[in-house]
Amino acid sequence: MRQKIVAGNWKMHKNAEETEDLLNELIDKLPTDIEAQIIVAPTFVNLASAVDHLEFTNVAVAAQNMHQNENGAYTGEISAGMLKSIGVNFVIIGHSERRAYFHESDALLAQKVTTALKHEMTAIFCFGEELKDRQSDQHFNVVENQLRDGLFHLEDKDWEQIVLAYEPVWAIGTGETASPEQAQEMHEFIRETIRKRYGSTVAENVSILYGGSVKPDNAKEIFSKPDVDGGLIGGAALKATDFAAIVNSI
């Protein structure tokens, strides 16, 4: 049975003191008996302290990105080995903002996934269509291509370290709204796409998260859909009360 997951992506928010304050609030408010994986992804400079802070809790820590190479002359970059050395076992790869602002291609992301798996990290692989793709009725093709080019080089066993995160970019900060039914429609398509390539066992066991503006007031309905296994949360992850409410909705 696939795992339920709620992951909070803090993006470029929270300094050291603010990170500690938010972690303390989360420890107080998050349930300790829930059958779901809870993950937070602070900025790079606060990862080590977050790992230490959450050591005796049920909350794991993820990095928001990493470099595809092991080491070298890549000023400003962070390797998988560095992340593992401080106890980080999850990494977000291919977030829509990395694709859009830093021009990360599917080929590059495929390399990052391979590196993450080599270091026994779980890769939270993000993908999703933009508004122009949805309006031109190309959304299914775009998502299928992103999955194929980013992940279909993997072996069946590698999928044990993969979490999928569907981001309908067209419904994030655009004024457009994705309904729970649209989320389910795409998640069902994603699972079927995996099934066609890898078979039912891989398809039924991979967790598919929804990353389209999940909030306390819509989380329960979205998470109730049969192919939605949790969420990759953005803005609401920065408020302990909101994030805890979303986790409880799972």
Short mmCIF file of C-alpha atoms in Angstrom, two decimals:
data_model
loop_
_atom_site.label_atom_id
_atom_site.label_comp_id
_atom_site.label_asym_id
_atom_site.label_seq_id
_atom_site.Cartn_x
_atom_site.Cartn_y
_atom_site.Cartn_z
CA MET A 1 0.00 0.00 0.00
CA ARG A 2 1.42 3.36 -1.02
CA GLN A 3 2.38 5.90 1.59
CA LYS A 4 0.50 9.08 2.38
CA ILE A 5 2.85 12.08 2.41
CA VAL A 6 2.54 15.77 3.25
CA ALA A 7 5.64 17.80 2.41
CA GLY A 8 6.14 21.51 3.12
CA ASN A 9 8.38 23.43 0.72
CA TRP A 10 9.56 26.57 2.51
CA LYS A 11 11.27 27.98 -0.60
CA MET A 12 13.42 31.10 0.09
CA HIS A 13 11.79 31.92 3.42
CA LYS A 14 12.81 31.89 7.09
CA ASN A 15 16.19 32.84 8.54
CA ALA A 16 17.85 30.75 11.26
CA GLU A 17 15.82 32.14 14.15
CA GLU A 18 12.55 32.02 12.20
CA THR A 19 13.26 28.44 11.17
CA GLU A 20 13.74 27.39 14.78
CA ASP A 21 10.54 29.16 15.80
CA LEU A 22 8.49 27.48 13.06
CA LEU A 23 9.95 24.05 13.83
CA ASN A 24 9.06 24.47 17.51
CA GLU A 25 5.50 25.41 16.54
CA LEU A 26 5.25 22.42 14.24
CA ILE A 27 6.49 20.05 16.94
CA ASP A 28 3.74 21.36 19.21
CA LYS A 29 0.94 21.25 16.65
CA LEU A 30 1.63 18.27 14.35
CA PRO A 31 0.02 14.94 15.23
CA THR A 32 2.39 12.22 16.44
CA ASP A 33 0.17 9.24 15.68
CA ILE A 34 -0.73 9.88 12.05
CA GLU A 35 -0.02 7.19 9.45
CA ALA A 36 1.63 9.55 6.99
CA GLN A 37 5.13 10.76 6.22
CA ILE A 38 5.54 14.43 7.17
CA ILE A 39 8.39 16.34 5.50
CA VAL A 40 9.67 19.91 5.68
CA ALA A 41 12.12 21.52 3.26
CA PRO A 42 13.85 24.60 4.72
CA THR A 43 16.49 26.55 2.84
CA PHE A 44 19.97 25.03 2.49
CA VAL A 45 21.59 27.07 5.29
CA ASN A 46 19.06 25.77 7.82
CA LEU A 47 18.97 22.09 6.84
CA ALA A 48 21.50 20.86 9.41
CA SER A 49 19.81 22.65 12.29
CA ALA A 50 16.41 21.36 11.13
CA VAL A 51 17.69 17.78 11.11
CA ASP A 52 19.01 18.20 14.66
CA HIS A 53 15.83 19.90 15.82
CA LEU A 54 13.55 17.18 14.44
CA GLU A 55 15.71 14.20 15.44
CA PHE A 56 13.22 12.70 17.90
CA THR A 57 10.06 13.55 15.96
CA ASN A 58 8.13 11.95 13.10
CA VAL A 59 9.05 14.80 10.74
CA ALA A 60 11.71 14.30 8.05
CA VAL A 61 13.80 16.96 6.31
CA ALA A 62 14.18 17.46 2.55
CA ALA A 63 16.45 19.65 0.47
CA GLN A 64 14.82 21.88 -2.13
CA ASN A 65 17.39 21.04 -4.81
CA MET A 66 20.84 19.54 -5.38
CA HIS A 67 23.50 19.34 -8.07
CA GLN A 68 23.73 16.36 -10.38
CA ASN A 69 27.49 15.90 -9.97
CA GLU A 70 29.30 14.40 -7.00
CA ASN A 71 31.71 17.34 -6.53
CA GLY A 72 33.77 19.80 -8.55
CA ALA A 73 34.12 23.45 -9.55
CA TYR A 74 30.42 24.34 -9.25
CA THR A 75 30.40 27.46 -7.11
CA GLY A 76 27.31 27.82 -4.98
CA GLU A 77 26.05 24.27 -5.56
CA ILE A 78 25.28 21.46 -3.09
CA SER A 79 25.90 17.75 -3.71
CA ALA A 80 23.92 14.70 -2.67
CA GLY A 81 26.85 13.53 -0.56
CA MET A 82 26.84 16.79 1.37
CA LEU A 83 23.13 16.45 2.07
CA LYS A 84 23.47 12.87 3.20
CA SER A 85 26.35 13.79 5.50
CA ILE A 86 24.04 16.01 7.58
CA GLY A 87 21.18 13.50 7.66
CA VAL A 88 19.01 14.72 4.78
CA ASN A 89 17.42 11.76 2.99
CA PHE A 90 14.83 13.51 0.78
CA VAL A 91 15.36 15.97 -2.06
CA ILE A 92 12.90 17.91 -4.22
CA ILE A 93 13.87 17.69 -7.89
CA GLY A 94 12.36 19.58 -10.82
CA HIS A 95 10.14 22.03 -8.94
CA SER A 96 8.27 24.29 -11.36
CA GLU A 97 10.27 27.30 -10.15
CA ARG A 98 13.55 25.50 -10.85
CA ARG A 99 12.29 24.61 -14.32
CA ALA A 100 11.03 28.13 -15.06
CA TYR A 101 13.59 30.42 -13.42
CA PHE A 102 16.72 28.28 -13.71
CA HIS A 103 15.84 26.57 -16.99
CA GLU A 104 16.32 23.04 -15.70
CA SER A 105 15.58 20.56 -18.49
CA ASP A 106 14.14 17.08 -18.21
CA ALA A 107 17.53 15.68 -19.26
CA LEU A 108 19.25 17.52 -16.41
CA LEU A 109 16.58 16.43 -13.94
CA ALA A 110 17.03 12.81 -15.03
CA GLN A 111 20.70 13.12 -14.04
CA LYS A 112 19.75 14.59 -10.66
CA VAL A 113 17.33 11.73 -10.01
CA THR A 114 20.03 9.18 -10.83
CA THR A 115 22.46 10.89 -8.45
CA ALA A 116 19.91 11.06 -5.66
CA LEU A 117 19.10 7.37 -5.95
CA LYS A 118 22.79 6.48 -6.05
CA HIS A 119 23.08 8.11 -2.61
CA GLU A 120 19.99 6.28 -1.35
CA MET A 121 17.96 9.46 -1.18
CA THR A 122 14.25 9.65 -1.96
CA ALA A 123 13.59 11.99 -4.88
CA ILE A 124 10.38 14.04 -4.82
CA PHE A 125 10.08 14.57 -8.58
CA CYS A 126 7.97 17.56 -9.61
CA PHE A 127 6.30 18.14 -12.97
CA GLY A 128 3.22 19.76 -14.44
CA GLU A 129 1.81 21.85 -17.25
CA GLU A 130 1.58 25.62 -17.66
CA LEU A 131 -1.55 27.61 -18.52
CA LYS A 132 -0.78 27.66 -22.25
CA ASP A 133 -0.53 23.86 -22.22
CA ARG A 134 -3.90 23.52 -20.50
CA GLN A 135 -5.56 26.05 -22.81
CA SER A 136 -4.24 24.27 -25.92
CA ASP A 137 -5.35 20.88 -24.56
CA GLN A 138 -1.75 19.66 -24.42
CA HIS A 139 -1.62 19.11 -20.65
CA PHE A 140 -1.63 15.32 -20.80
CA ASN A 141 1.08 15.27 -23.47
CA VAL A 142 3.29 17.68 -21.49
CA VAL A 143 3.01 15.63 -18.30
CA GLU A 144 3.63 12.36 -20.12
CA ASN A 145 6.75 13.79 -21.76
CA GLN A 146 8.09 15.12 -18.45
CA LEU A 147 7.62 11.71 -16.82
CA ARG A 148 9.18 9.86 -19.72
CA ASP A 149 12.20 12.13 -20.13
CA GLY A 150 12.84 12.59 -16.42
CA LEU A 151 12.14 9.13 -15.01
CA PHE A 152 11.71 6.39 -17.58
CA HIS A 153 15.43 5.55 -17.54
CA LEU A 154 14.90 4.00 -14.09
CA GLU A 155 14.63 0.31 -13.27
CA ASP A 156 11.56 -1.06 -11.49
CA LYS A 157 13.38 -1.28 -8.15
CA ASP A 158 14.39 2.39 -8.34
CA TRP A 159 10.78 3.48 -7.96
CA GLU A 160 10.91 2.57 -4.28
CA GLN A 161 12.87 5.83 -3.89
CA ILE A 162 10.59 8.00 -6.05
CA VAL A 163 7.73 10.23 -4.95
CA LEU A 164 5.83 12.10 -7.68
CA ALA A 165 4.54 15.65 -7.18
CA TYR A 166 2.13 17.00 -9.80
CA GLU A 167 2.14 20.79 -10.02
CA PRO A 168 -0.57 22.40 -12.16
CA VAL A 169 1.51 25.52 -12.76
CA TRP A 170 -1.49 27.20 -14.42
CA ALA A 171 -3.40 27.14 -11.11
CA ILE A 172 -0.66 28.54 -8.86
CA GLY A 173 -0.76 32.31 -8.41
CA THR A 174 -2.62 32.89 -11.69
CA GLY A 175 -6.17 33.42 -10.45
CA GLU A 176 -7.17 30.16 -12.10
CA THR A 177 -8.41 27.32 -9.90
CA ALA A 178 -7.88 23.58 -10.25
CA SER A 179 -10.77 21.56 -8.89
CA PRO A 180 -10.33 18.35 -6.89
CA GLU A 181 -11.84 16.55 -9.90
CA GLN A 182 -9.19 17.98 -12.21
CA ALA A 183 -6.51 16.90 -9.73
CA GLN A 184 -7.90 13.36 -9.67
CA GLU A 185 -8.17 13.27 -13.46
CA MET A 186 -4.49 14.10 -13.87
CA HIS A 187 -3.32 11.85 -11.02
CA GLU A 188 -5.23 8.95 -12.56
CA PHE A 189 -3.57 9.69 -15.91
CA ILE A 190 -0.14 9.81 -14.25
CA ARG A 191 -0.67 6.45 -12.57
CA GLU A 192 -1.87 4.92 -15.83
CA THR A 193 1.19 6.32 -17.64
CA ILE A 194 3.45 4.65 -15.06
CA ARG A 195 1.45 1.43 -15.36
CA LYS A 196 1.91 1.29 -19.14
CA ARG A 197 5.70 1.57 -18.76
CA TYR A 198 6.37 -0.35 -15.53
CA GLY A 199 3.27 -2.40 -14.73
CA SER A 200 0.67 -2.33 -11.99
CA THR A 201 2.96 -3.05 -9.03
CA VAL A 202 5.10 0.06 -9.56
CA ALA A 203 2.09 2.20 -10.52
CA GLU A 204 0.03 1.25 -7.48
CA ASN A 205 2.91 1.67 -5.02
CA VAL A 206 4.23 5.08 -6.07
CA SER A 207 2.90 8.04 -4.09
CA ILE A 208 1.58 10.94 -6.18
CA LEU A 209 1.34 14.27 -4.36
CA TYR A 210 -0.72 17.25 -5.45
CA GLY A 211 1.11 20.58 -5.54
CA GLY A 212 -1.58 23.03 -6.59
CA SER A 213 -2.24 25.53 -3.80
CA VAL A 214 -3.42 23.13 -1.09
CA LYS A 215 -4.91 24.95 1.89
CA PRO A 216 -6.68 23.90 5.10
CA ASP A 217 -10.10 24.55 3.55
CA ASN A 218 -9.59 22.37 0.45
CA ALA A 219 -7.10 19.74 1.64
CA LYS A 220 -9.62 17.18 2.86
CA GLU A 221 -11.55 17.11 -0.41
CA ILE A 222 -8.39 16.93 -2.52
CA PHE A 223 -6.83 14.21 -0.35
CA SER A 224 -10.03 12.15 -0.52
CA LYS A 225 -9.51 11.48 -4.23
CA PRO A 226 -8.36 7.90 -4.86
CA ASP A 227 -5.16 8.73 -6.75
CA VAL A 228 -4.07 11.70 -4.60
CA ASP A 229 -1.66 10.48 -1.92
CA GLY A 230 -0.93 13.78 -0.21
CA GLY A 231 0.43 17.19 -1.04
CA LEU A 232 3.51 19.27 -1.71
CA ILE A 233 2.58 22.43 0.18
CA GLY A 234 3.95 25.90 -0.52
CA GLY A 235 2.68 29.01 1.26
CA ALA A 236 0.55 27.18 3.81
CA ALA A 237 3.65 25.29 5.00
CA LEU A 238 5.01 28.53 6.45
CA LYS A 239 2.20 28.72 9.03
CA ALA A 240 2.27 25.98 11.64
CA THR A 241 -1.47 26.05 12.23
CA ASP A 242 -2.27 25.77 8.52
CA PHE A 243 0.29 23.05 7.85
CA ALA A 244 -0.92 21.03 10.85
CA ALA A 245 -4.51 21.34 9.61
CA ILE A 246 -3.48 20.08 6.18
CA VAL A 247 -1.59 17.15 7.72
CA ASN A 248 -4.65 16.26 9.79
CA SER A 249 -6.73 16.27 6.60
CA ILE A 250 -4.80 13.30 5.26
#
